[in-house]
Amino acid sequence: MNIVVCLKQVPGTTEVKIDPNTNSLIRQGIPNIINPFDTYALEEAVRIKEKQGGKVTVLTMGPPQADAALREAVSLGADETILLSDRAFATADTWATSNTLAAAIKKIGAVDIILCGRQTVDGDTGQVGPEMTEMLGVPFIAYVSKIEEIKDKYIRVTRAIEEGHEVLEAALPAVITVAKEINIPRLPSLRGIMKSKSHKIITWTNADLTLDPNSVGLAGSSTQVVKVFFPKRVSKAEMLSGALDKQVDTLVEKLRETRLI
Ligand SMILES: Cc1cc2nc3c(=O)[nH]c(=O)nc-3n(C[C@H](O)[C@H](O)[C@H](O)COP(=O)(O)OP(=O)(O)OC[C@H]3O[C@@H](n4cnc5c(N)ncnc54)[C@H](O)[C@@H]3O)c2cc1C
């Protein structure tokens, strides 16, 4: 079973700043973590490997420092790691990101399952899994909360929907995005940490993927961030005075005005 996990390194803080010229995140000098939703995808991949055998390859598109996320993935059970890093890939929107990831998955070849998180905590679009699937031309199942069975060339899963759960089957290879109910990710083992230190990360640039330079990075992005801004925080306090029942009436009145009740 060849499993690919798509994993993104994201800022490990909510104190992010936006570059006013490029409307993108200023990533320098802030701590990074593995996108929390992707840790569930990785854990599930490692569990499948432990049960059925095979290999877990972790794929990330990001700057050179994203190698830290890949090393952490090795400490958590990944076998191979591929960093897609090239200036040409920078400032990609979800479409260009998906195009680059899909090309890498095609280059890996003979992949049975591709696991993604449901969304990232920085870009937050949840678009990369489904977009990449379309480019690969394989089945897609979102918000999977349990993998029931993987047999021969099909997978049966349970996925969370608004009213309950749905059991679905898909032919393999398929892309699956996981919900966090699917498992409880493990902590890195001491052996895993030692292994991650000497682990060799494979780096692919666009020279390896041979994609049209106009289909990656900013040049390949069909959307543009026009403006990024933080909502203004306004707070004001008003002291009520007078008889208590009058104060209660005034308070109820004011809450009604603000539609809080
Ligand atoms: C015009 C524009 C400019 C942008 N410029 C920048 C920029 O300069 N720098 C920047 O960092 N971001 C930039 N972004 C954001 C960037 O497009 C997204 O971060 C990226 O495309 C992934 O989308 P997302 O974070 O919403 O992922 P989602 O669609 O929410 O992610 C779903 C899942 O897909 C997988 N996934 C997503 N991204 C990756 C990845 N890179 N590698 C591996 N797996 C992945 C993960 O499994 C993840 O859980 C820009 C966006 C736009 C529209």
PDB file of C-alpha atoms and ligand atoms in Angstrom:
ATOM      1  CA  MET A   1       0.000   0.000   0.000  1.00  0.00           C
ATOM      2  CA  ASN A   2       1.606   3.233  -1.149  1.00  0.00           C
ATOM      3  CA  ILE A   3       0.197   6.128   0.832  1.00  0.00           C
ATOM      4  CA  VAL A   4       0.945   9.810   0.246  1.00  0.00           C
ATOM      5  CA  VAL A   5       0.156  12.383   2.920  1.00  0.00           C
ATOM      6  CA  CYS A   6      -0.037  16.046   1.890  1.00  0.00           C
ATOM      7  CA  LEU A   7       1.093  18.116   4.812  1.00  0.00           C
ATOM      8  CA  LYS A   8       1.591  21.857   5.150  1.00  0.00           C
ATOM      9  CA  GLN A   9       3.756  23.819   7.552  1.00  0.00           C
ATOM     10  CA  VAL A  10       1.771  26.707   9.063  1.00  0.00           C
ATOM     11  CA  PRO A  11       2.490  29.505  11.555  1.00  0.00           C
ATOM     12  CA  GLY A  12       2.222  28.214  15.116  1.00  0.00           C
ATOM     13  CA  THR A  13       0.753  31.489  16.342  1.00  0.00           C
ATOM     14  CA  THR A  14      -2.257  33.699  15.771  1.00  0.00           C
ATOM     15  CA  GLU A  15       0.009  36.783  16.017  1.00  0.00           C
ATOM     16  CA  VAL A  16       0.664  36.868  12.271  1.00  0.00           C
ATOM     17  CA  LYS A  17       1.416  40.001  10.270  1.00  0.00           C
ATOM     18  CA  ILE A  18       0.497  40.660   6.657  1.00  0.00           C
ATOM     19  CA  ASP A  19       2.917  42.249   4.186  1.00  0.00           C
ATOM     20  CA  PRO A  20       0.941  45.283   2.931  1.00  0.00           C
ATOM     21  CA  ASN A  21       2.713  45.179  -0.453  1.00  0.00           C
ATOM     22  CA  THR A  22       2.124  41.512  -1.306  1.00  0.00           C
ATOM     23  CA  ASN A  23      -0.923  40.810   0.922  1.00  0.00           C
ATOM     24  CA  SER A  24       0.792  37.596   2.019  1.00  0.00           C
ATOM     25  CA  LEU A  25       1.830  36.351   5.450  1.00  0.00           C
ATOM     26  CA  ILE A  26       5.160  37.521   6.846  1.00  0.00           C
ATOM     27  CA  ARG A  27       6.607  34.145   7.814  1.00  0.00           C
ATOM     28  CA  GLN A  28      10.081  35.232   8.896  1.00  0.00           C
ATOM     29  CA  GLY A  29      10.798  34.949  12.606  1.00  0.00           C
ATOM     30  CA  ILE A  30       7.611  33.138  13.601  1.00  0.00           C
ATOM     31  CA  PRO A  31       7.500  29.573  14.945  1.00  0.00           C
ATOM     32  CA  ASN A  32       6.033  27.000  12.562  1.00  0.00           C
ATOM     33  CA  ILE A  33       4.104  23.809  13.197  1.00  0.00           C
ATOM     34  CA  ILE A  34       2.556  21.018  11.123  1.00  0.00           C
ATOM     35  CA  ASN A  35      -0.974  22.087  10.166  1.00  0.00           C
ATOM     36  CA  PRO A  36      -2.927  20.428  13.041  1.00  0.00           C
ATOM     37  CA  PHE A  37      -5.504  18.820  10.687  1.00  0.00           C
ATOM     38  CA  ASP A  38      -2.673  17.158   8.735  1.00  0.00           C
ATOM     39  CA  THR A  39      -1.417  15.328  11.831  1.00  0.00           C
ATOM     40  CA  TYR A  40      -4.652  13.253  11.696  1.00  0.00           C
ATOM     41  CA  ALA A  41      -3.981  12.401   8.028  1.00  0.00           C
ATOM     42  CA  LEU A  42      -0.428  11.329   8.885  1.00  0.00           C
ATOM     43  CA  GLU A  43      -1.533   9.253  11.870  1.00  0.00           C
ATOM     44  CA  GLU A  44      -4.138   7.456   9.740  1.00  0.00           C
ATOM     45  CA  ALA A  45      -1.559   6.732   7.044  1.00  0.00           C
ATOM     46  CA  VAL A  46       0.843   5.254   9.613  1.00  0.00           C
ATOM     47  CA  ARG A  47      -1.971   3.125  11.081  1.00  0.00           C
ATOM     48  CA  ILE A  48      -2.849   1.761   7.599  1.00  0.00           C
ATOM     49  CA  LYS A  49       0.826   0.933   7.017  1.00  0.00           C
ATOM     50  CA  GLU A  50       1.115  -0.796  10.408  1.00  0.00           C
ATOM     51  CA  LYS A  51      -1.976  -2.896   9.647  1.00  0.00           C
ATOM     52  CA  GLN A  52      -1.526  -3.670   5.977  1.00  0.00           C
ATOM     53  CA  GLY A  53       2.120  -2.964   5.206  1.00  0.00           C
ATOM     54  CA  GLY A  54       3.428  -0.462   2.689  1.00  0.00           C
ATOM     55  CA  LYS A  55       5.066   2.928   2.704  1.00  0.00           C
ATOM     56  CA  VAL A  56       4.064   6.415   3.853  1.00  0.00           C
ATOM     57  CA  THR A  57       5.447   9.280   1.775  1.00  0.00           C
ATOM     58  CA  VAL A  58       4.896  12.809   3.069  1.00  0.00           C
ATOM     59  CA  LEU A  59       4.725  15.609   0.551  1.00  0.00           C
ATOM     60  CA  THR A  60       4.893  19.298   1.274  1.00  0.00           C
ATOM     61  CA  MET A  61       5.178  22.399  -0.876  1.00  0.00           C
ATOM     62  CA  GLY A  62       6.862  25.191   0.967  1.00  0.00           C
ATOM     63  CA  PRO A  63      10.043  27.138   1.651  1.00  0.00           C
ATOM     64  CA  PRO A  64      13.291  25.312   2.626  1.00  0.00           C
ATOM     65  CA  GLN A  65      12.438  25.627   6.339  1.00  0.00           C
ATOM     66  CA  ALA A  66       9.413  23.351   5.761  1.00  0.00           C
ATOM     67  CA  ASP A  67      11.954  20.521   6.086  1.00  0.00           C
ATOM     68  CA  ALA A  68      11.393  20.750   9.870  1.00  0.00           C
ATOM     69  CA  ALA A  69       7.768  19.634   9.370  1.00  0.00           C
ATOM     70  CA  LEU A  70       8.996  16.700   7.272  1.00  0.00           C
ATOM     71  CA  ARG A  71      11.521  15.633   9.926  1.00  0.00           C
ATOM     72  CA  GLU A  72       8.754  15.767  12.513  1.00  0.00           C
ATOM     73  CA  ALA A  73       6.620  13.603  10.195  1.00  0.00           C
ATOM     74  CA  VAL A  74       9.429  11.008  10.157  1.00  0.00           C
ATOM     75  CA  SER A  75       9.506  11.006  13.967  1.00  0.00           C
ATOM     76  CA  LEU A  76       5.770  10.230  13.786  1.00  0.00           C
ATOM     77  CA  GLY A  77       6.163   7.279  11.411  1.00  0.00           C
ATOM     78  CA  ALA A  78       6.629   8.575   7.836  1.00  0.00           C
ATOM     79  CA  ASP A  79       9.078   6.620   5.649  1.00  0.00           C
ATOM     80  CA  GLU A  80       9.861   9.034   2.827  1.00  0.00           C
ATOM     81  CA  THR A  81       9.569  12.786   2.588  1.00  0.00           C
ATOM     82  CA  ILE A  82       9.510  15.093  -0.417  1.00  0.00           C
ATOM     83  CA  LEU A  83       9.892  18.857  -0.206  1.00  0.00           C
ATOM     84  CA  LEU A  84       8.622  20.778  -3.226  1.00  0.00           C
ATOM     85  CA  SER A  85      10.603  23.947  -2.990  1.00  0.00           C
ATOM     86  CA  ASP A  86      11.422  26.413  -5.722  1.00  0.00           C
ATOM     87  CA  ARG A  87      11.177  30.185  -6.077  1.00  0.00           C
ATOM     88  CA  ALA A  88       8.847  29.472  -9.001  1.00  0.00           C
ATOM     89  CA  PHE A  89       6.345  27.815  -6.591  1.00  0.00           C
ATOM     90  CA  ALA A  90       6.198  30.836  -4.233  1.00  0.00           C
ATOM     91  CA  THR A  91       3.042  32.907  -3.683  1.00  0.00           C
ATOM     92  CA  ALA A  92       0.852  30.195  -5.138  1.00  0.00           C
ATOM     93  CA  ASP A  93      -2.918  30.283  -4.710  1.00  0.00           C
ATOM     94  CA  THR A  94      -4.801  27.045  -4.046  1.00  0.00           C
ATOM     95  CA  TRP A  95      -5.012  26.207  -7.776  1.00  0.00           C
ATOM     96  CA  ALA A  96      -1.257  26.554  -8.366  1.00  0.00           C
ATOM     97  CA  THR A  97      -0.576  24.703  -5.100  1.00  0.00           C
ATOM     98  CA  SER A  98      -2.857  21.847  -6.179  1.00  0.00           C
ATOM     99  CA  ASN A  99      -1.274  21.733  -9.625  1.00  0.00           C
ATOM    100  CA  THR A 100       2.209  21.386  -8.118  1.00  0.00           C
ATOM    101  CA  LEU A 101       1.155  18.732  -5.585  1.00  0.00           C
ATOM    102  CA  ALA A 102      -0.735  16.754  -8.263  1.00  0.00           C
ATOM    103  CA  ALA A 103       2.334  16.775 -10.537  1.00  0.00           C
ATOM    104  CA  ALA A 104       4.493  15.484  -7.676  1.00  0.00           C
ATOM    105  CA  ILE A 105       2.009  12.686  -6.914  1.00  0.00           C
ATOM    106  CA  LYS A 106       2.039  11.683 -10.598  1.00  0.00           C
ATOM    107  CA  LYS A 107       5.851  11.655 -10.486  1.00  0.00           C
ATOM    108  CA  ILE A 108       5.848   9.442  -7.354  1.00  0.00           C
ATOM    109  CA  GLY A 109       3.612   7.031  -9.338  1.00  0.00           C
ATOM    110  CA  ALA A 110       1.747   3.864  -8.210  1.00  0.00           C
ATOM    111  CA  VAL A 111       0.085   5.646  -5.288  1.00  0.00           C
ATOM    112  CA  ASP A 112      -2.933   3.886  -3.712  1.00  0.00           C
ATOM    113  CA  ILE A 113      -4.258   6.470  -1.239  1.00  0.00           C
ATOM    114  CA  ILE A 114      -3.648  10.209  -0.898  1.00  0.00           C
ATOM    115  CA  LEU A 115      -4.564  11.618   2.506  1.00  0.00           C
ATOM    116  CA  CYS A 116      -5.024  15.330   3.264  1.00  0.00           C
ATOM    117  CA  GLY A 117      -6.209  17.345   6.226  1.00  0.00           C
ATOM    118  CA  ARG A 118      -9.697  18.884   5.891  1.00  0.00           C
ATOM    119  CA  GLN A 119      -8.226  22.409   5.743  1.00  0.00           C
ATOM    120  CA  THR A 120      -5.274  24.453   6.914  1.00  0.00           C
ATOM    121  CA  VAL A 121      -5.340  26.876   9.817  1.00  0.00           C
ATOM    122  CA  ASP A 122      -3.687  29.678   7.823  1.00  0.00           C
ATOM    123  CA  GLY A 123      -5.034  29.641   4.234  1.00  0.00           C
ATOM    124  CA  ASP A 124      -8.174  27.968   5.603  1.00  0.00           C
ATOM    125  CA  THR A 125      -9.820  27.312   2.227  1.00  0.00           C
ATOM    126  CA  GLY A 126     -10.194  23.508   2.238  1.00  0.00           C
ATOM    127  CA  GLN A 127      -9.766  23.657  -1.548  1.00  0.00           C
ATOM    128  CA  VAL A 128      -6.456  21.886  -2.112  1.00  0.00           C
ATOM    129  CA  GLY A 129      -7.703  18.302  -1.545  1.00  0.00           C
ATOM    130  CA  PRO A 130     -10.633  18.511  -4.019  1.00  0.00           C
ATOM    131  CA  GLU A 131      -8.719  20.607  -6.586  1.00  0.00           C
ATOM    132  CA  MET A 132      -5.775  18.242  -6.601  1.00  0.00           C
ATOM    133  CA  THR A 133      -8.179  15.295  -6.990  1.00  0.00           C
ATOM    134  CA  GLU A 134      -9.718  16.864 -10.097  1.00  0.00           C
ATOM    135  CA  MET A 135      -6.243  17.273 -11.571  1.00  0.00           C
ATOM    136  CA  LEU A 136      -5.379  13.644 -10.795  1.00  0.00           C
ATOM    137  CA  GLY A 137      -8.725  12.399 -12.169  1.00  0.00           C
ATOM    138  CA  VAL A 138      -9.384  10.034  -9.231  1.00  0.00           C
ATOM    139  CA  PRO A 139     -12.281   9.628  -6.747  1.00  0.00           C
ATOM    140  CA  PHE A 140     -12.531  11.975  -3.735  1.00  0.00           C
ATOM    141  CA  ILE A 141     -14.162  11.618  -0.313  1.00  0.00           C
ATOM    142  CA  ALA A 142     -14.175  14.515   2.180  1.00  0.00           C
ATOM    143  CA  TYR A 143     -14.432  14.625   5.997  1.00  0.00           C
ATOM    144  CA  VAL A 144     -13.702  10.933   6.528  1.00  0.00           C
ATOM    145  CA  SER A 145     -14.155  10.009  10.187  1.00  0.00           C
ATOM    146  CA  LYS A 146     -13.336   6.290   9.887  1.00  0.00           C
ATOM    147  CA  ILE A 147     -11.634   4.004   7.409  1.00  0.00           C
ATOM    148  CA  GLU A 148     -13.697   0.809   7.544  1.00  0.00           C
ATOM    149  CA  GLU A 149     -11.842  -1.390   5.064  1.00  0.00           C
ATOM    150  CA  ILE A 150      -9.182  -1.278   2.380  1.00  0.00           C
ATOM    151  CA  LYS A 151      -9.251  -4.296   0.098  1.00  0.00           C
ATOM    152  CA  ASP A 152      -7.771  -5.013  -3.304  1.00  0.00           C
ATOM    153  CA  LYS A 153      -8.574  -1.877  -5.233  1.00  0.00           C
ATOM    154  CA  TYR A 154     -11.292  -0.240  -3.142  1.00  0.00           C
ATOM    155  CA  ILE A 155     -11.728   1.619   0.131  1.00  0.00           C
ATOM    156  CA  ARG A 156     -14.820   1.807   2.359  1.00  0.00           C
ATOM    157  CA  VAL A 157     -15.091   4.767   4.742  1.00  0.00           C
ATOM    158  CA  THR A 158     -17.516   6.542   7.047  1.00  0.00           C
ATOM    159  CA  ARG A 159     -17.803  10.262   6.646  1.00  0.00           C
ATOM    160  CA  ALA A 160     -19.414  12.831   8.852  1.00  0.00           C
ATOM    161  CA  ILE A 161     -22.342  14.732   7.341  1.00  0.00           C
ATOM    162  CA  GLU A 162     -24.606  17.314   8.944  1.00  0.00           C
ATOM    163  CA  GLU A 163     -27.373  14.866   9.850  1.00  0.00           C
ATOM    164  CA  GLY A 164     -25.184  11.903  10.813  1.00  0.00           C
ATOM    165  CA  HIS A 165     -22.826   9.559   9.031  1.00  0.00           C
ATOM    166  CA  GLU A 166     -22.544   8.142   5.540  1.00  0.00           C
ATOM    167  CA  VAL A 167     -20.711   4.969   4.458  1.00  0.00           C
ATOM    168  CA  LEU A 168     -19.074   5.267   1.055  1.00  0.00           C
ATOM    169  CA  GLU A 169     -16.915   3.110  -1.163  1.00  0.00           C
ATOM    170  CA  ALA A 170     -14.435   4.338  -3.751  1.00  0.00           C
ATOM    171  CA  ALA A 171     -12.062   2.715  -6.184  1.00  0.00           C
ATOM    172  CA  LEU A 172      -8.363   3.206  -5.512  1.00  0.00           C
ATOM    173  CA  PRO A 173      -6.358   5.326  -6.048  1.00  0.00           C
ATOM    174  CA  ALA A 174      -8.431   7.963  -4.277  1.00  0.00           C
ATOM    175  CA  VAL A 175      -7.952  11.209  -2.374  1.00  0.00           C
ATOM    176  CA  ILE A 176      -9.380  11.428   1.125  1.00  0.00           C
ATOM    177  CA  THR A 177      -9.561  14.394   3.473  1.00  0.00           C
ATOM    178  CA  VAL A 178      -9.907  13.432   7.112  1.00  0.00           C
ATOM    179  CA  ALA A 179     -11.922  14.843   9.994  1.00  0.00           C
ATOM    180  CA  LYS A 180     -10.246  15.060  13.365  1.00  0.00           C
ATOM    181  CA  GLU A 181     -12.623  12.429  14.806  1.00  0.00           C
ATOM    182  CA  ILE A 182     -10.710   9.812  12.782  1.00  0.00           C
ATOM    183  CA  ASN A 183      -7.988   9.167  15.394  1.00  0.00           C
ATOM    184  CA  ILE A 184      -5.848  10.571  18.176  1.00  0.00           C
ATOM    185  CA  PRO A 185      -2.394  11.345  16.710  1.00  0.00           C
ATOM    186  CA  ARG A 186       0.510   9.724  18.531  1.00  0.00           C
ATOM    187  CA  LEU A 187       3.446  11.567  20.064  1.00  0.00           C
ATOM    188  CA  PRO A 188       6.878  11.065  18.483  1.00  0.00           C
ATOM    189  CA  SER A 189       8.817   8.072  19.816  1.00  0.00           C
ATOM    190  CA  LEU A 190      12.466   8.376  20.902  1.00  0.00           C
ATOM    191  CA  ARG A 191      13.384   5.962  18.086  1.00  0.00           C
ATOM    192  CA  GLY A 192      11.423   8.111  15.640  1.00  0.00           C
ATOM    193  CA  ILE A 193      13.188  11.281  16.789  1.00  0.00           C
ATOM    194  CA  MET A 194      16.600   9.610  16.338  1.00  0.00           C
ATOM    195  CA  LYS A 195      15.570   8.373  12.876  1.00  0.00           C
ATOM    196  CA  SER A 196      14.378  11.834  11.841  1.00  0.00           C
ATOM    197  CA  LYS A 197      17.773  13.396  12.593  1.00  0.00           C
ATOM    198  CA  SER A 198      19.607  11.351   9.952  1.00  0.00           C
ATOM    199  CA  HIS A 199      16.635  11.118   7.558  1.00  0.00           C
ATOM    200  CA  LYS A 200      17.297  12.258   3.996  1.00  0.00           C
ATOM    201  CA  ILE A 201      14.641  14.573   2.616  1.00  0.00           C
ATOM    202  CA  ILE A 202      14.157  14.488  -1.159  1.00  0.00           C
ATOM    203  CA  THR A 203      13.822  17.979  -2.654  1.00  0.00           C
ATOM    204  CA  TRP A 204      12.131  18.533  -5.998  1.00  0.00           C
ATOM    205  CA  THR A 205      12.181  21.832  -7.833  1.00  0.00           C
ATOM    206  CA  ASN A 206      10.320  22.649 -11.013  1.00  0.00           C
ATOM    207  CA  ALA A 207      13.252  21.176 -12.943  1.00  0.00           C
ATOM    208  CA  ASP A 208      12.070  17.808 -11.555  1.00  0.00           C
ATOM    209  CA  LEU A 209       8.342  18.370 -12.119  1.00  0.00           C
ATOM    210  CA  THR A 210       8.835  20.086 -15.517  1.00  0.00           C
ATOM    211  CA  LEU A 211       5.600  22.052 -15.154  1.00  0.00           C
ATOM    212  CA  ASP A 212       4.913  25.055 -17.364  1.00  0.00           C
ATOM    213  CA  PRO A 213       6.302  28.014 -15.315  1.00  0.00           C
ATOM    214  CA  ASN A 214       3.012  29.808 -16.026  1.00  0.00           C
ATOM    215  CA  SER A 215       1.069  27.097 -14.168  1.00  0.00           C
ATOM    216  CA  VAL A 216       2.905  27.342 -10.818  1.00  0.00           C
ATOM    217  CA  GLY A 217       3.443  29.990  -8.141  1.00  0.00           C
ATOM    218  CA  LEU A 218       2.090  33.477  -8.641  1.00  0.00           C
ATOM    219  CA  ALA A 219       2.139  33.147 -12.457  1.00  0.00           C
ATOM    220  CA  GLY A 220      -0.136  30.095 -12.241  1.00  0.00           C
ATOM    221  CA  SER A 221      -2.520  31.633  -9.689  1.00  0.00           C
ATOM    222  CA  SER A 222      -5.941  32.477 -11.017  1.00  0.00           C
ATOM    223  CA  THR A 223      -6.961  34.338  -7.848  1.00  0.00           C
ATOM    224  CA  GLN A 224      -5.412  37.421  -6.369  1.00  0.00           C
ATOM    225  CA  VAL A 225      -5.536  38.692  -2.798  1.00  0.00           C
ATOM    226  CA  VAL A 226      -6.811  42.236  -3.297  1.00  0.00           C
ATOM    227  CA  LYS A 227      -6.822  43.257   0.353  1.00  0.00           C
ATOM    228  CA  VAL A 228      -6.158  41.664   3.731  1.00  0.00           C
ATOM    229  CA  PHE A 229      -7.245  43.461   6.877  1.00  0.00           C
ATOM    230  CA  PHE A 230      -8.029  42.802  10.492  1.00  0.00           C
ATOM    231  CA  PRO A 231     -11.493  43.845  11.709  1.00  0.00           C
ATOM    232  CA  LYS A 232     -11.413  46.926  13.935  1.00  0.00           C
ATOM    233  CA  ARG A 233     -12.050  46.116  17.560  1.00  0.00           C
ATOM    234  CA  VAL A 234     -14.442  48.599  19.133  1.00  0.00           C
ATOM    235  CA  SER A 235     -15.361  48.397  22.774  1.00  0.00           C
ATOM    236  CA  LYS A 236     -17.191  50.878  24.915  1.00  0.00           C
ATOM    237  CA  ALA A 237     -18.525  50.654  28.439  1.00  0.00           C
ATOM    238  CA  GLU A 238     -21.684  52.272  29.695  1.00  0.00           C
ATOM    239  CA  MET A 239     -22.480  52.394  33.394  1.00  0.00           C
ATOM    240  CA  LEU A 240     -26.144  52.077  34.348  1.00  0.00           C
ATOM    241  CA  SER A 241     -27.387  53.795  37.445  1.00  0.00           C
ATOM    242  CA  GLY A 242     -30.641  54.286  39.338  1.00  0.00           C
ATOM    243  CA  ALA A 243     -33.007  51.734  40.838  1.00  0.00           C
ATOM    244  CA  LEU A 244     -32.094  48.106  40.179  1.00  0.00           C
ATOM    245  CA  ASP A 245     -35.335  47.180  38.332  1.00  0.00           C
ATOM    246  CA  LYS A 246     -34.906  50.262  36.099  1.00  0.00           C
ATOM    247  CA  GLN A 247     -31.312  49.200  35.384  1.00  0.00           C
ATOM    248  CA  VAL A 248     -32.526  45.701  34.419  1.00  0.00           C
ATOM    249  CA  ASP A 249     -35.180  47.184  32.073  1.00  0.00           C
ATOM    250  CA  THR A 250     -32.580  49.448  30.435  1.00  0.00           C
ATOM    251  CA  LEU A 251     -30.148  46.537  30.072  1.00  0.00           C
ATOM    252  CA  VAL A 252     -32.803  44.313  28.419  1.00  0.00           C
ATOM    253  CA  GLU A 253     -33.741  47.195  26.105  1.00  0.00           C
ATOM    254  CA  LYS A 254     -30.106  47.686  25.069  1.00  0.00           C
ATOM    255  CA  LEU A 255     -29.533  43.979  24.481  1.00  0.00           C
ATOM    256  CA  ARG A 256     -32.663  43.898  22.280  1.00  0.00           C
ATOM    257  CA  GLU A 257     -31.286  46.849  20.291  1.00  0.00           C
ATOM    258  CA  THR A 258     -28.043  44.949  19.697  1.00  0.00           C
ATOM    259  CA  ARG A 259     -30.088  41.811  18.838  1.00  0.00           C
ATOM    260  CA  LEU A 260     -28.285  39.799  21.527  1.00  0.00           C
ATOM    261  CA  ILE A 261     -31.645  38.587  22.858  1.00  0.00           C
TER     262      ILE A 261
HETATM  263  C1  LIG B   1      -3.058  35.231  -4.581  1.00  0.00           C
HETATM  264  C2  LIG B   1      -2.643  34.408  -3.423  1.00  0.00           C
HETATM  265  C3  LIG B   1      -1.379  34.589  -2.942  1.00  0.00           C
HETATM  266  C4  LIG B   1      -0.920  33.817  -1.902  1.00  0.00           C
HETATM  267  N1  LIG B   1       0.327  34.005  -1.474  1.00  0.00           N
HETATM  268  C5  LIG B   1       0.827  33.225  -0.518  1.00  0.00           C
HETATM  269  C6  LIG B   1       2.155  33.368  -0.066  1.00  0.00           C
HETATM  270  O1  LIG B   1       2.880  34.238  -0.527  1.00  0.00           O
HETATM  271  N2  LIG B   1       2.635  32.531   0.872  1.00  0.00           N
HETATM  272  C7  LIG B   1       1.829  31.560   1.389  1.00  0.00           C
HETATM  273  O2  LIG B   1       2.313  30.791   2.203  1.00  0.00           O
HETATM  274  N3  LIG B   1       0.561  31.416   1.027  1.00  0.00           N
HETATM  275  C8  LIG B   1       0.028  32.215   0.091  1.00  0.00           C
HETATM  276  N4  LIG B   1      -1.252  32.084  -0.293  1.00  0.00           N
HETATM  277  C9  LIG B   1      -2.034  31.070   0.338  1.00  0.00           C
HETATM  278  C10 LIG B   1      -1.904  29.799  -0.443  1.00  0.00           C
HETATM  279  O3  LIG B   1      -2.632  29.853  -1.622  1.00  0.00           O
HETATM  280  C11 LIG B   1      -2.456  28.687   0.356  1.00  0.00           C
HETATM  281  O4  LIG B   1      -1.835  28.635   1.593  1.00  0.00           O
HETATM  282  C12 LIG B   1      -2.244  27.359  -0.313  1.00  0.00           C
HETATM  283  O5  LIG B   1      -2.656  27.387  -1.640  1.00  0.00           O
HETATM  284  C13 LIG B   1      -2.986  26.264   0.350  1.00  0.00           C
HETATM  285  O6  LIG B   1      -4.313  26.629   0.564  1.00  0.00           O
HETATM  286  P1  LIG B   1      -4.886  26.484   1.995  1.00  0.00           P
HETATM  287  O7  LIG B   1      -3.832  26.894   2.964  1.00  0.00           O
HETATM  288  O8  LIG B   1      -6.192  27.179   2.038  1.00  0.00           O
HETATM  289  O9  LIG B   1      -5.066  24.898   2.097  1.00  0.00           O
HETATM  290  P2  LIG B   1      -6.393  24.017   2.263  1.00  0.00           P
HETATM  291  O10 LIG B   1      -7.044  23.878   0.948  1.00  0.00           O
HETATM  292  O11 LIG B   1      -7.224  24.505   3.411  1.00  0.00           O
HETATM  293  O12 LIG B   1      -5.660  22.656   2.660  1.00  0.00           O
HETATM  294  C14 LIG B   1      -6.299  21.392   2.605  1.00  0.00           C
HETATM  295  C15 LIG B   1      -5.245  20.329   2.721  1.00  0.00           C
HETATM  296  O13 LIG B   1      -4.422  20.322   1.553  1.00  0.00           O
HETATM  297  C16 LIG B   1      -3.071  20.000   1.898  1.00  0.00           C
HETATM  298  N5  LIG B   1      -2.188  21.141   1.600  1.00  0.00           N
HETATM  299  C17 LIG B   1      -2.508  22.451   1.487  1.00  0.00           C
HETATM  300  N6  LIG B   1      -1.423  23.181   1.180  1.00  0.00           N
HETATM  301  C18 LIG B   1      -0.381  22.307   1.087  1.00  0.00           C
HETATM  302  C19 LIG B   1       1.009  22.435   0.806  1.00  0.00           C
HETATM  303  N7  LIG B   1       1.573  23.627   0.560  1.00  0.00           N
HETATM  304  N8  LIG B   1       1.775  21.326   0.798  1.00  0.00           N
HETATM  305  C20 LIG B   1       1.231  20.112   1.038  1.00  0.00           C
HETATM  306  N9  LIG B   1      -0.069  19.927   1.319  1.00  0.00           N
HETATM  307  C21 LIG B   1      -0.872  21.007   1.347  1.00  0.00           C
HETATM  308  C22 LIG B   1      -3.086  19.685   3.399  1.00  0.00           C
HETATM  309  O14 LIG B   1      -3.326  18.318   3.576  1.00  0.00           O
HETATM  310  C23 LIG B   1      -4.271  20.503   3.886  1.00  0.00           C
HETATM  311  O15 LIG B   1      -4.817  20.040   5.097  1.00  0.00           O
HETATM  312  C24 LIG B   1      -1.767  32.874  -1.301  1.00  0.00           C
HETATM  313  C25 LIG B   1      -3.075  32.730  -1.764  1.00  0.00           C
HETATM  314  C26 LIG B   1      -3.508  33.497  -2.809  1.00  0.00           C
HETATM  315  C27 LIG B   1      -4.933  33.357  -3.276  1.00  0.00           C
END
